[in-house]
Amino acid sequence: MQFALSEEHTLIRDSARRVAREVIAPRAAEVDRTAQYPEDYFQALKAADLLGITLPREVGGADAGTLAMGLAIEEVAKYDCSAGLMIMLGALATHTIKFFGTPDQVERFVGPVARGEKKAAFCLTEPDAGSDVAGLQARAERDGDEWVITAQKQYISGGPVADQVIVFAKTEPGNPRSTAAFVVDTKTPGFEVTSVDRKMGVRGLPTGVLTFDRVRVQHDQMVGGEPLGMRGPLATLNSLRPCVGARGVGLAEGATEYALNYARERRAFGGPLTDLQAIQFKLANMAIEIEAARLLVYQGCWLVEQGKYGPNDGHMLSVAKAFATEMANRVASEAIQILGGQGYMEDHPLERHYRDARQLMIVEGTSEIQRTIIAKALIDRNLSYA
């Protein structure tokens, strides 16, 4: 495996770092406090060509690969985990089309998202179907050249501000193999954002309940022109799991840097906190965890670029996602402990990092789902230490 970053990787990382420091860092606390969508984040990321990193160059994307996106996400998540999700959301909402759509669908539906002309969202989760993806109740009924979609989707990241969504529904009730993906313009009659969630963290990107009340779409809005089964949503989720881990790595790096700077300045027992072995060991353990997680995430990104995100290969992506997101929670907690009472105050960003980190172990497959995937790989010998 090549550990050196390419020139393109370095340029994308540096662009993201610049946006993070100049635009995101000064606004992160306010965005969290008000829970107002930060359009300035979106426009800055668009201007830096960071919204379509994995999307085809022919339609306006950078086609720079998953590692490049992971690097960009890592940089912005140091200051605001919402910004990392904002970068990732364009891919989440279009990878199914990129993988399985027709050339015309890629041009029509991926291009505007890649160019930052439209915001998009991925509509999979339902009130009774979260981790159990096969249990979707959403249905799509054929009516001539149209499909009529009836569904309620919840916890949809970016849904309340989306211009288009990709929604998964079954064409045959009870049959997971009939699961199809449809691209829906949010101005279509019958589509409604019925509520916006009040969240513990990651407040810069709203989530909500989206209702599809007999929404009519043309047949050419069905991705690939036929039901994709479970491979549609799962290929997309697998391909982006390392990037959820990248959000965790960035968050942990930001928390560690803040705690270290505080420990250098704060004096106790006759010297700075950094003179105390208890603090030194905390910082060292935080660094060890970050470095291990970063390697797993970068390897996961590389595996996706090699096309290894299918059912027989996805376990290493689950390893990266589970470890990096759980690591972020541990590191955020330790960073608060270093600051003591100050860490608990809203005057410092660590309590926000702590709240944001908790989301990461739930989205794009919970930690428990990741362990189920890893255990199955061990039992089936797709992952072996023999």
PDB file of N, CA and C in Angstrom, residues 236-307:
ATOM      1  N   THR A 236     -23.784   1.724  -1.707  1.00  0.00           N
ATOM      2  CA  THR A 236     -23.544   3.127  -1.365  1.00  0.00           C
ATOM      3  C   THR A 236     -23.044   3.258   0.063  1.00  0.00           C
ATOM      4  N   LEU A 237     -23.716   2.605   1.003  1.00  0.00           N
ATOM      5  CA  LEU A 237     -23.306   2.694   2.408  1.00  0.00           C
ATOM      6  C   LEU A 237     -21.899   2.146   2.607  1.00  0.00           C
ATOM      7  N   ASN A 238     -21.614   0.981   2.017  1.00  0.00           N
ATOM      8  CA  ASN A 238     -20.274   0.399   2.156  1.00  0.00           C
ATOM      9  C   ASN A 238     -19.200   1.327   1.609  1.00  0.00           C
ATOM     10  N   SER A 239     -19.471   1.933   0.463  1.00  0.00           N
ATOM     11  CA  SER A 239     -18.449   2.750  -0.192  1.00  0.00           C
ATOM     12  C   SER A 239     -18.095   3.993   0.607  1.00  0.00           C
ATOM     13  N   LEU A 240     -18.963   4.373   1.542  1.00  0.00           N
ATOM     14  CA  LEU A 240     -18.735   5.614   2.291  1.00  0.00           C
ATOM     15  C   LEU A 240     -18.444   5.393   3.770  1.00  0.00           C
ATOM     16  N   ARG A 241     -18.422   4.145   4.213  1.00  0.00           N
ATOM     17  CA  ARG A 241     -18.162   3.907   5.636  1.00  0.00           C
ATOM     18  C   ARG A 241     -16.806   4.452   6.094  1.00  0.00           C
ATOM     19  N   PRO A 242     -15.741   4.311   5.296  1.00  0.00           N
ATOM     20  CA  PRO A 242     -14.472   4.897   5.749  1.00  0.00           C
ATOM     21  C   PRO A 242     -14.552   6.410   5.923  1.00  0.00           C
ATOM     22  N   CYS A 243     -15.420   7.061   5.167  1.00  0.00           N
ATOM     23  CA  CYS A 243     -15.529   8.521   5.262  1.00  0.00           C
ATOM     24  C   CYS A 243     -16.265   8.949   6.524  1.00  0.00           C
ATOM     25  N   VAL A 244     -17.147   8.097   7.050  1.00  0.00           N
ATOM     26  CA  VAL A 244     -17.700   8.362   8.378  1.00  0.00           C
ATOM     27  C   VAL A 244     -16.566   8.278   9.398  1.00  0.00           C
ATOM     28  N   GLY A 245     -15.686   7.296   9.209  1.00  0.00           N
ATOM     29  CA  GLY A 245     -14.510   7.197  10.066  1.00  0.00           C
ATOM     30  C   GLY A 245     -13.625   8.420   9.967  1.00  0.00           C
ATOM     31  N   ALA A 246     -13.523   8.992   8.768  1.00  0.00           N
ATOM     32  CA  ALA A 246     -12.715  10.207   8.588  1.00  0.00           C
ATOM     33  C   ALA A 246     -13.289  11.366   9.390  1.00  0.00           C
ATOM     34  N   ARG A 247     -14.600  11.435   9.500  1.00  0.00           N
ATOM     35  CA  ARG A 247     -15.205  12.453  10.363  1.00  0.00           C
ATOM     36  C   ARG A 247     -14.754  12.255  11.803  1.00  0.00           C
ATOM     37  N   GLY A 248     -14.683  10.991  12.226  1.00  0.00           N
ATOM     38  CA  GLY A 248     -14.229  10.703  13.581  1.00  0.00           C
ATOM     39  C   GLY A 248     -12.776  11.068  13.801  1.00  0.00           C
ATOM     40  N   VAL A 249     -11.934  10.766  12.824  1.00  0.00           N
ATOM     41  CA  VAL A 249     -10.511  11.099  12.934  1.00  0.00           C
ATOM     42  C   VAL A 249     -10.333  12.611  13.032  1.00  0.00           C
ATOM     43  N   GLY A 250     -11.001  13.354  12.159  1.00  0.00           N
ATOM     44  CA  GLY A 250     -10.880  14.806  12.190  1.00  0.00           C
ATOM     45  C   GLY A 250     -11.361  15.396  13.503  1.00  0.00           C
ATOM     46  N   LEU A 251     -12.517  14.927  13.974  1.00  0.00           N
ATOM     47  CA  LEU A 251     -13.047  15.415  15.246  1.00  0.00           C
ATOM     48  C   LEU A 251     -12.053  15.160  16.376  1.00  0.00           C
ATOM     49  N   ALA A 252     -11.491  13.952  16.411  1.00  0.00           N
ATOM     50  CA  ALA A 252     -10.535  13.601  17.466  1.00  0.00           C
ATOM     51  C   ALA A 252      -9.273  14.447  17.382  1.00  0.00           C
ATOM     52  N   GLU A 253      -8.812  14.714  16.175  1.00  0.00           N
ATOM     53  CA  GLU A 253      -7.633  15.570  16.004  1.00  0.00           C
ATOM     54  C   GLU A 253      -7.906  16.978  16.527  1.00  0.00           C
ATOM     55  N   GLY A 254      -9.079  17.512  16.198  1.00  0.00           N
ATOM     56  CA  GLY A 254      -9.430  18.843  16.673  1.00  0.00           C
ATOM     57  C   GLY A 254      -9.521  18.903  18.188  1.00  0.00           C
ATOM     58  N   ALA A 255     -10.130  17.881  18.792  1.00  0.00           N
ATOM     59  CA  ALA A 255     -10.258  17.839  20.247  1.00  0.00           C
ATOM     60  C   ALA A 255      -8.901  17.708  20.922  1.00  0.00           C
ATOM     61  N   THR A 256      -8.031  16.885  20.360  1.00  0.00           N
ATOM     62  CA  THR A 256      -6.703  16.683  20.942  1.00  0.00           C
ATOM     63  C   THR A 256      -5.864  17.952  20.860  1.00  0.00           C
ATOM     64  N   GLU A 257      -5.895  18.608  19.723  1.00  0.00           N
ATOM     65  CA  GLU A 257      -5.119  19.840  19.562  1.00  0.00           C
ATOM     66  C   GLU A 257      -5.594  20.908  20.548  1.00  0.00           C
ATOM     67  N   TYR A 258      -6.893  21.002  20.725  1.00  0.00           N
ATOM     68  CA  TYR A 258      -7.424  22.001  21.652  1.00  0.00           C
ATOM     69  C   TYR A 258      -7.008  21.675  23.086  1.00  0.00           C
ATOM     70  N   ALA A 259      -7.131  20.411  23.475  1.00  0.00           N
ATOM     71  CA  ALA A 259      -6.759  20.004  24.831  1.00  0.00           C
ATOM     72  C   ALA A 259      -5.265  20.194  25.077  1.00  0.00           C
ATOM     73  N   LEU A 260      -4.446  19.897  24.077  1.00  0.00           N
ATOM     74  CA  LEU A 260      -2.998  20.067  24.215  1.00  0.00           C
ATOM     75  C   LEU A 260      -2.640  21.537  24.413  1.00  0.00           C
ATOM     76  N   ASN A 261      -3.219  22.412  23.612  1.00  0.00           N
ATOM     77  CA  ASN A 261      -2.929  23.841  23.744  1.00  0.00           C
ATOM     78  C   ASN A 261      -3.364  24.366  25.111  1.00  0.00           C
ATOM     79  N   TYR A 262      -4.506  23.889  25.585  1.00  0.00           N
ATOM     80  CA  TYR A 262      -4.972  24.294  26.913  1.00  0.00           C
ATOM     81  C   TYR A 262      -4.004  23.808  27.987  1.00  0.00           C
ATOM     82  N   ALA A 263      -3.574  22.554  27.873  1.00  0.00           N
ATOM     83  CA  ALA A 263      -2.680  21.974  28.880  1.00  0.00           C
ATOM     84  C   ALA A 263      -1.329  22.679  28.919  1.00  0.00           C
ATOM     85  N   ARG A 264      -0.901  23.220  27.805  1.00  0.00           N
ATOM     86  CA  ARG A 264       0.358  23.974  27.777  1.00  0.00           C
ATOM     87  C   ARG A 264       0.236  25.284  28.563  1.00  0.00           C
ATOM     88  N   GLU A 265      -0.945  25.896  28.531  1.00  0.00           N
ATOM     89  CA  GLU A 265      -1.145  27.204  29.157  1.00  0.00           C
ATOM     90  C   GLU A 265      -1.613  27.108  30.612  1.00  0.00           C
ATOM     91  N   ARG A 266      -2.405  26.110  30.910  1.00  0.00           N
ATOM     92  CA  ARG A 266      -2.991  25.973  32.255  1.00  0.00           C
ATOM     93  C   ARG A 266      -1.916  25.511  33.227  1.00  0.00           C
ATOM     94  N   ARG A 267      -1.808  26.222  34.352  1.00  0.00           N
ATOM     95  CA  ARG A 267      -0.792  25.893  35.345  1.00  0.00           C
ATOM     96  C   ARG A 267      -1.442  25.280  36.582  1.00  0.00           C
ATOM     97  N   ALA A 268      -0.779  24.260  37.111  1.00  0.00           N
ATOM     98  CA  ALA A 268      -1.219  23.607  38.345  1.00  0.00           C
ATOM     99  C   ALA A 268      -0.019  22.907  38.976  1.00  0.00           C
ATOM    100  N   PHE A 269       0.042  22.880  40.279  1.00  0.00           N
ATOM    101  CA  PHE A 269       1.137  22.229  41.000  1.00  0.00           C
ATOM    102  C   PHE A 269       2.500  22.769  40.580  1.00  0.00           C
ATOM    103  N   GLY A 270       2.544  24.076  40.329  1.00  0.00           N
ATOM    104  CA  GLY A 270       3.816  24.730  40.063  1.00  0.00           C
ATOM    105  C   GLY A 270       4.285  24.718  38.625  1.00  0.00           C
ATOM    106  N   GLY A 271       3.477  24.252  37.689  1.00  0.00           N
ATOM    107  CA  GLY A 271       3.897  24.226  36.290  1.00  0.00           C
ATOM    108  C   GLY A 271       2.728  23.968  35.370  1.00  0.00           C
ATOM    109  N   PRO A 272       2.962  23.927  34.062  1.00  0.00           N
ATOM    110  CA  PRO A 272       1.875  23.644  33.115  1.00  0.00           C
ATOM    111  C   PRO A 272       1.373  22.211  33.269  1.00  0.00           C
ATOM    112  N   LEU A 273       0.129  21.995  32.879  1.00  0.00           N
ATOM    113  CA  LEU A 273      -0.433  20.642  32.960  1.00  0.00           C
ATOM    114  C   LEU A 273       0.393  19.628  32.177  1.00  0.00           C
ATOM    115  N   THR A 274       1.053  20.089  31.122  1.00  0.00           N
ATOM    116  CA  THR A 274       1.848  19.160  30.307  1.00  0.00           C
ATOM    117  C   THR A 274       3.047  18.593  31.057  1.00  0.00           C
ATOM    118  N   ASP A 275       3.370  19.137  32.238  1.00  0.00           N
ATOM    119  CA  ASP A 275       4.449  18.563  33.054  1.00  0.00           C
ATOM    120  C   ASP A 275       3.974  17.363  33.857  1.00  0.00           C
ATOM    121  N   LEU A 276       2.664  17.167  33.937  1.00  0.00           N
ATOM    122  CA  LEU A 276       2.103  16.097  34.761  1.00  0.00           C
ATOM    123  C   LEU A 276       1.984  14.809  33.951  1.00  0.00           C
ATOM    124  N   GLN A 277       2.518  13.731  34.506  1.00  0.00           N
ATOM    125  CA  GLN A 277       2.513  12.465  33.760  1.00  0.00           C
ATOM    126  C   GLN A 277       1.092  11.979  33.466  1.00  0.00           C
ATOM    127  N   ALA A 278       0.168  12.248  34.375  1.00  0.00           N
ATOM    128  CA  ALA A 278      -1.220  11.826  34.140  1.00  0.00           C
ATOM    129  C   ALA A 278      -1.775  12.462  32.867  1.00  0.00           C
ATOM    130  N   ILE A 279      -1.445  13.731  32.649  1.00  0.00           N
ATOM    131  CA  ILE A 279      -1.898  14.430  31.447  1.00  0.00           C
ATOM    132  C   ILE A 279      -1.118  13.954  30.226  1.00  0.00           C
ATOM    133  N   GLN A 280       0.180  13.756  30.401  1.00  0.00           N
ATOM    134  CA  GLN A 280       1.011  13.273  29.294  1.00  0.00           C
ATOM    135  C   GLN A 280       0.494  11.936  28.770  1.00  0.00           C
ATOM    136  N   PHE A 281       0.146  11.037  29.684  1.00  0.00           N
ATOM    137  CA  PHE A 281      -0.326   9.716  29.260  1.00  0.00           C
ATOM    138  C   PHE A 281      -1.678   9.813  28.549  1.00  0.00           C
ATOM    139  N   LYS A 282      -2.534  10.702  29.016  1.00  0.00           N
ATOM    140  CA  LYS A 282      -3.806  10.896  28.317  1.00  0.00           C
ATOM    141  C   LYS A 282      -3.557  11.356  26.882  1.00  0.00           C
ATOM    142  N   LEU A 283      -2.710  12.365  26.734  1.00  0.00           N
ATOM    143  CA  LEU A 283      -2.415  12.887  25.398  1.00  0.00           C
ATOM    144  C   LEU A 283      -1.771  11.825  24.514  1.00  0.00           C
ATOM    145  N   ALA A 284      -0.856  11.047  25.089  1.00  0.00           N
ATOM    146  CA  ALA A 284      -0.191   9.995  24.310  1.00  0.00           C
ATOM    147  C   ALA A 284      -1.192   8.944  23.849  1.00  0.00           C
ATOM    148  N   ASN A 285      -2.090   8.542  24.747  1.00  0.00           N
ATOM    149  CA  ASN A 285      -3.098   7.548  24.368  1.00  0.00           C
ATOM    150  C   ASN A 285      -4.034   8.087  23.288  1.00  0.00           C
ATOM    151  N   MET A 286      -4.367   9.350  23.372  1.00  0.00           N
ATOM    152  CA  MET A 286      -5.211   9.972  22.347  1.00  0.00           C
ATOM    153  C   MET A 286      -4.512   9.939  20.994  1.00  0.00           C
ATOM    154  N   ALA A 287      -3.211  10.253  20.987  1.00  0.00           N
ATOM    155  CA  ALA A 287      -2.446  10.230  19.734  1.00  0.00           C
ATOM    156  C   ALA A 287      -2.356   8.816  19.167  1.00  0.00           C
ATOM    157  N   ILE A 288      -2.131   7.834  20.026  1.00  0.00           N
ATOM    158  CA  ILE A 288      -2.047   6.436  19.573  1.00  0.00           C
ATOM    159  C   ILE A 288      -3.352   6.028  18.891  1.00  0.00           C
ATOM    160  N   GLU A 289      -4.461   6.357  19.521  1.00  0.00           N
ATOM    161  CA  GLU A 289      -5.761   5.982  18.959  1.00  0.00           C
ATOM    162  C   GLU A 289      -6.018   6.686  17.626  1.00  0.00           C
ATOM    163  N   ILE A 290      -5.674   7.957  17.552  1.00  0.00           N
ATOM    164  CA  ILE A 290      -5.884   8.704  16.304  1.00  0.00           C
ATOM    165  C   ILE A 290      -5.067   8.102  15.176  1.00  0.00           C
ATOM    166  N   GLU A 291      -3.800   7.808  15.441  1.00  0.00           N
ATOM    167  CA  GLU A 291      -2.935   7.273  14.386  1.00  0.00           C
ATOM    168  C   GLU A 291      -3.429   5.912  13.908  1.00  0.00           C
ATOM    169  N   ALA A 292      -3.858   5.058  14.829  1.00  0.00           N
ATOM    170  CA  ALA A 292      -4.383   3.745  14.435  1.00  0.00           C
ATOM    171  C   ALA A 292      -5.654   3.901  13.603  1.00  0.00           C
ATOM    172  N   ALA A 293      -6.538   4.781  14.043  1.00  0.00           N
ATOM    173  CA  ALA A 293      -7.793   4.990  13.313  1.00  0.00           C
ATOM    174  C   ALA A 293      -7.539   5.572  11.932  1.00  0.00           C
ATOM    175  N   ARG A 294      -6.605   6.511  11.846  1.00  0.00           N
ATOM    176  CA  ARG A 294      -6.330   7.127  10.547  1.00  0.00           C
ATOM    177  C   ARG A 294      -5.843   6.081   9.550  1.00  0.00           C
ATOM    178  N   LEU A 295      -4.977   5.195   9.978  1.00  0.00           N
ATOM    179  CA  LEU A 295      -4.485   4.156   9.069  1.00  0.00           C
ATOM    180  C   LEU A 295      -5.619   3.246   8.607  1.00  0.00           C
ATOM    181  N   LEU A 296      -6.502   2.868   9.510  1.00  0.00           N
ATOM    182  CA  LEU A 296      -7.641   2.037   9.122  1.00  0.00           C
ATOM    183  C   LEU A 296      -8.550   2.767   8.138  1.00  0.00           C
ATOM    184  N   VAL A 297      -8.769   4.045   8.381  1.00  0.00           N
ATOM    185  CA  VAL A 297      -9.632   4.832   7.493  1.00  0.00           C
ATOM    186  C   VAL A 297      -8.998   4.984   6.118  1.00  0.00           C
ATOM    187  N   TYR A 298      -7.723   5.319   6.072  1.00  0.00           N
ATOM    188  CA  TYR A 298      -7.050   5.476   4.779  1.00  0.00           C
ATOM    189  C   TYR A 298      -7.028   4.153   4.016  1.00  0.00           C
ATOM    190  N   GLN A 299      -6.782   3.056   4.737  1.00  0.00           N
ATOM    191  CA  GLN A 299      -6.820   1.740   4.080  1.00  0.00           C
ATOM    192  C   GLN A 299      -8.221   1.459   3.547  1.00  0.00           C
ATOM    193  N   GLY A 300      -9.242   1.794   4.341  1.00  0.00           N
ATOM    194  CA  GLY A 300     -10.615   1.589   3.891  1.00  0.00           C
ATOM    195  C   GLY A 300     -10.927   2.386   2.639  1.00  0.00           C
ATOM    196  N   CYS A 301     -10.469   3.635   2.601  1.00  0.00           N
ATOM    197  CA  CYS A 301     -10.671   4.462   1.404  1.00  0.00           C
ATOM    198  C   CYS A 301      -9.984   3.833   0.198  1.00  0.00           C
ATOM    199  N   TRP A 302      -8.785   3.328   0.408  1.00  0.00           N
ATOM    200  CA  TRP A 302      -8.030   2.680  -0.674  1.00  0.00           C
ATOM    201  C   TRP A 302      -8.767   1.435  -1.165  1.00  0.00           C
ATOM    202  N   LEU A 303      -9.317   0.645  -0.244  1.00  0.00           N
ATOM    203  CA  LEU A 303     -10.055  -0.558  -0.637  1.00  0.00           C
ATOM    204  C   LEU A 303     -11.268  -0.204  -1.494  1.00  0.00           C
ATOM    205  N   VAL A 304     -11.970   0.856  -1.131  1.00  0.00           N
ATOM    206  CA  VAL A 304     -13.114   1.291  -1.941  1.00  0.00           C
ATOM    207  C   VAL A 304     -12.652   1.645  -3.345  1.00  0.00           C
ATOM    208  N   GLU A 305     -11.522   2.317  -3.446  1.00  0.00           N
ATOM    209  CA  GLU A 305     -11.001   2.693  -4.762  1.00  0.00           C
ATOM    210  C   GLU A 305     -10.603   1.477  -5.590  1.00  0.00           C
ATOM    211  N   GLN A 306     -10.309   0.357  -4.922  1.00  0.00           N
ATOM    212  CA  GLN A 306     -10.008  -0.891  -5.635  1.00  0.00           C
ATOM    213  C   GLN A 306     -11.273  -1.684  -5.952  1.00  0.00           C
ATOM    214  N   GLY A 307     -12.430  -1.124  -5.626  1.00  0.00           N
ATOM    215  CA  GLY A 307     -13.694  -1.805  -5.888  1.00  0.00           C
ATOM    216  C   GLY A 307     -14.059  -2.841  -4.853  1.00  0.00           C
TER     217      GLY A 307
END
